């Protein structure tokens, strides 16, 4: 079954939904205080206390989320970086359990597309206000992604960005990592869209996107919609520093066309390179390889989103949600 169950997991009538928190303890400075705030905020909203599940090096969250589903959770909060969120996406896709994001990493892609940054108040408020949306997910091997998969330069950038720099300056640290690879030689790739004859390019990166926003709010793919049943495939072919600058300027200006980038739509895309390349799913590195095949699973994931829930931009109302959520968090801190 491609999609999730039609049953909406959390509604206005369901005032006491059961929930669970899958947390990466490495990403939280004071886990006891964090837990007290989350429990207090959910209690103030009328929710019962959530169950808590810590991730491990061996299991970054998939097993913990599956355990929460079996125990009857209707909402699972993913609290950590890209790896934690992606693991929860994989566990929850195809179920009627909703995912809520409480980002604690330094560059969470799904949180960026929800406009949440690392704002705990906004993440909690988005969940308790019960805005829900069914999203498509992409599938690579046995893992799901909600935002974007990639092969080539984008994964090189992630691999070259130090955790120390990310903690110090946040998402701009990725620009430092990117600068180290601007002059690397391109890869020879073939890109097969839905079984058609392959396109052959000398590319720096091939991105497969369900949602089009990058870190820092940059919208790479303006037509990418999270629930349209399609993957948007971007083939980036810059060869000089001038090409990179032209691409960056077009993205900053948000013009309709980005030079040195071709965009295709697919339900299945097969990418093959002449040599092994770094690869990533939703900002989390996976094993390098010479190929990447992604398919779409339409409407497979219930996601807690800012209101209004049917807006094309998942981040709509995120700032206002953060302001409303501050009251929840302040009440929890005073208890």
Short mmCIF file of C-alpha atoms in Angstrom, two decimals, residues 169-322:
data_model
loop_
_atom_site.label_atom_id
_atom_site.label_comp_id
_atom_site.label_asym_id
_atom_site.label_seq_id
_atom_site.Cartn_x
_atom_site.Cartn_y
_atom_site.Cartn_z
CA UNK A 169 27.52 29.49 13.17
CA UNK A 170 24.57 27.27 12.18
CA UNK A 171 23.53 26.52 8.60
CA UNK A 172 26.05 28.98 6.98
CA UNK A 173 28.68 26.38 7.92
CA UNK A 174 27.52 24.45 4.86
CA UNK A 175 28.80 27.27 2.66
CA UNK A 176 32.27 26.67 4.10
CA UNK A 177 32.01 22.99 3.21
CA UNK A 178 30.71 23.83 -0.26
CA UNK A 179 33.62 26.17 -1.02
CA UNK A 180 36.05 23.26 -0.69
CA UNK A 181 34.51 21.44 -3.64
CA UNK A 182 33.55 24.15 -6.14
CA UNK A 183 36.44 23.26 -8.45
CA UNK A 184 36.14 19.47 -8.22
CA UNK A 185 35.79 17.63 -11.51
CA UNK A 186 32.26 16.67 -12.56
CA UNK A 187 30.95 13.13 -12.69
CA UNK A 188 29.65 11.45 -15.81
CA UNK A 189 26.10 10.40 -15.07
CA UNK A 190 23.18 8.80 -16.78
CA UNK A 191 19.73 9.72 -15.50
CA UNK A 192 16.83 7.48 -16.44
CA UNK A 193 13.35 8.93 -15.86
CA UNK A 194 10.51 6.41 -15.54
CA UNK A 195 12.26 3.84 -17.70
CA UNK A 196 12.82 6.16 -20.65
CA UNK A 197 16.17 6.29 -22.49
CA UNK A 198 18.85 7.70 -20.18
CA UNK A 199 20.03 11.30 -20.26
CA UNK A 200 23.82 11.57 -20.17
CA UNK A 201 25.45 14.58 -18.53
CA UNK A 202 28.68 15.81 -16.97
CA UNK A 203 27.15 16.90 -13.69
CA UNK A 204 28.29 18.08 -10.30
CA UNK A 205 25.16 16.95 -8.50
CA UNK A 206 21.84 15.22 -9.10
CA UNK A 207 19.11 16.02 -6.57
CA UNK A 208 15.83 14.16 -6.18
CA UNK A 209 13.35 16.34 -4.32
CA UNK A 210 9.93 15.98 -2.78
CA UNK A 211 10.11 19.51 -1.32
CA UNK A 212 12.21 22.29 -2.79
CA UNK A 213 13.61 24.36 0.11
CA UNK A 214 17.26 24.17 1.21
CA UNK A 215 18.93 25.44 4.38
CA UNK A 216 18.62 29.16 5.01
CA UNK A 217 15.19 29.25 3.38
CA UNK A 218 16.58 29.04 -0.18
CA UNK A 219 13.98 27.58 -2.55
CA UNK A 220 15.89 25.46 -5.07
CA UNK A 221 12.87 23.94 -6.80
CA UNK A 222 9.97 26.37 -6.88
CA UNK A 223 7.51 23.89 -8.42
CA UNK A 224 8.20 20.98 -6.04
CA UNK A 225 5.07 20.09 -4.07
CA UNK A 226 5.11 17.62 -1.18
CA UNK A 227 1.88 15.85 -2.14
CA UNK A 228 1.66 15.91 -5.93
CA UNK A 229 2.77 12.31 -6.51
CA UNK A 230 5.98 13.34 -8.29
CA UNK A 231 9.68 13.62 -7.55
CA UNK A 232 11.46 16.68 -8.96
CA UNK A 233 14.90 15.81 -10.34
CA UNK A 234 17.50 18.57 -10.64
CA UNK A 235 20.69 17.99 -12.62
CA UNK A 236 23.33 20.62 -11.80
CA UNK A 237 26.07 21.16 -14.41
CA UNK A 238 28.23 24.15 -13.35
CA UNK A 239 31.85 23.94 -14.51
CA UNK A 240 33.39 27.25 -13.48
CA UNK A 241 33.28 29.56 -10.49
CA UNK A 242 31.25 31.96 -12.62
CA UNK A 243 28.64 29.25 -13.19
CA UNK A 244 28.36 28.68 -9.44
CA UNK A 245 28.00 32.40 -8.80
CA UNK A 246 25.30 32.71 -11.45
CA UNK A 247 23.39 29.80 -9.92
CA UNK A 248 23.68 31.27 -6.43
CA UNK A 249 22.52 34.69 -7.56
CA UNK A 250 19.50 33.21 -9.33
CA UNK A 251 18.54 31.27 -6.19
CA UNK A 252 18.90 34.32 -3.96
CA UNK A 253 16.81 36.42 -6.35
CA UNK A 254 14.29 33.55 -6.67
CA UNK A 255 14.00 33.96 -10.40
CA UNK A 256 12.03 31.40 -12.36
CA UNK A 257 15.05 29.95 -14.11
CA UNK A 258 18.37 28.80 -12.62
CA UNK A 259 21.31 28.60 -15.04
CA UNK A 260 23.16 25.29 -15.34
CA UNK A 261 20.25 23.39 -13.80
CA UNK A 262 17.85 21.09 -15.64
CA UNK A 263 14.68 19.93 -13.90
CA UNK A 264 12.64 16.81 -14.67
CA UNK A 265 9.69 15.09 -12.99
CA UNK A 266 9.61 11.38 -12.24
CA UNK A 267 7.91 8.66 -10.29
CA UNK A 268 11.08 6.59 -10.50
CA UNK A 269 14.56 7.93 -11.26
CA UNK A 270 17.72 5.87 -11.73
CA UNK A 271 21.05 7.69 -11.47
CA UNK A 272 24.35 6.03 -12.38
CA UNK A 273 27.83 7.57 -12.19
CA UNK A 274 31.15 6.57 -13.72
CA UNK A 275 32.68 6.45 -10.23
CA UNK A 276 31.54 6.14 -6.63
CA UNK A 277 30.02 9.33 -5.26
CA UNK A 278 28.97 10.63 -1.83
CA UNK A 279 25.21 10.26 -1.34
CA UNK A 280 22.69 11.73 1.10
CA UNK A 281 19.06 11.40 2.15
CA UNK A 282 17.39 14.40 3.78
CA UNK A 283 20.76 15.87 4.70
CA UNK A 284 22.08 12.66 6.27
CA UNK A 285 25.01 10.91 4.60
CA UNK A 286 24.57 7.30 3.48
CA UNK A 287 27.20 4.98 2.02
CA UNK A 288 28.91 6.30 -1.15
CA UNK A 289 27.99 4.49 -4.33
CA UNK A 290 27.92 4.61 -8.10
CA UNK A 291 24.13 4.61 -8.35
CA UNK A 292 21.00 5.90 -6.65
CA UNK A 293 17.46 4.82 -7.46
CA UNK A 294 14.52 6.68 -5.94
CA UNK A 295 10.79 6.03 -6.21
CA UNK A 296 7.77 7.95 -4.96
CA UNK A 297 5.24 6.65 -2.42
CA UNK A 298 2.29 9.04 -2.74
CA UNK A 299 0.57 10.38 0.40
CA UNK A 300 2.39 8.00 2.70
CA UNK A 301 3.21 10.18 5.70
CA UNK A 302 1.02 12.18 8.07
CA UNK A 303 3.02 15.27 9.10
CA UNK A 304 2.20 17.93 11.69
CA UNK A 305 2.41 21.24 9.82
CA UNK A 306 1.78 24.92 10.62
CA UNK A 307 -1.68 26.26 9.84
CA UNK A 308 -3.22 26.64 7.31
CA UNK A 309 -2.48 23.00 6.63
CA UNK A 310 -3.41 23.03 2.94
CA UNK A 311 -1.12 25.92 1.95
CA UNK A 312 1.42 25.05 -0.80
CA UNK A 313 4.24 26.29 1.44
CA UNK A 314 4.71 23.97 4.43
CA UNK A 315 6.23 26.85 6.42
CA UNK A 316 3.11 29.03 6.22
CA UNK A 317 2.25 30.45 9.67
CA UNK A 318 5.40 28.99 11.31
CA UNK A 319 6.45 32.35 12.77
CA UNK A 320 3.03 32.95 14.31
CA UNK A 321 3.00 29.37 15.66
CA UNK A 322 6.34 30.06 17.36
#
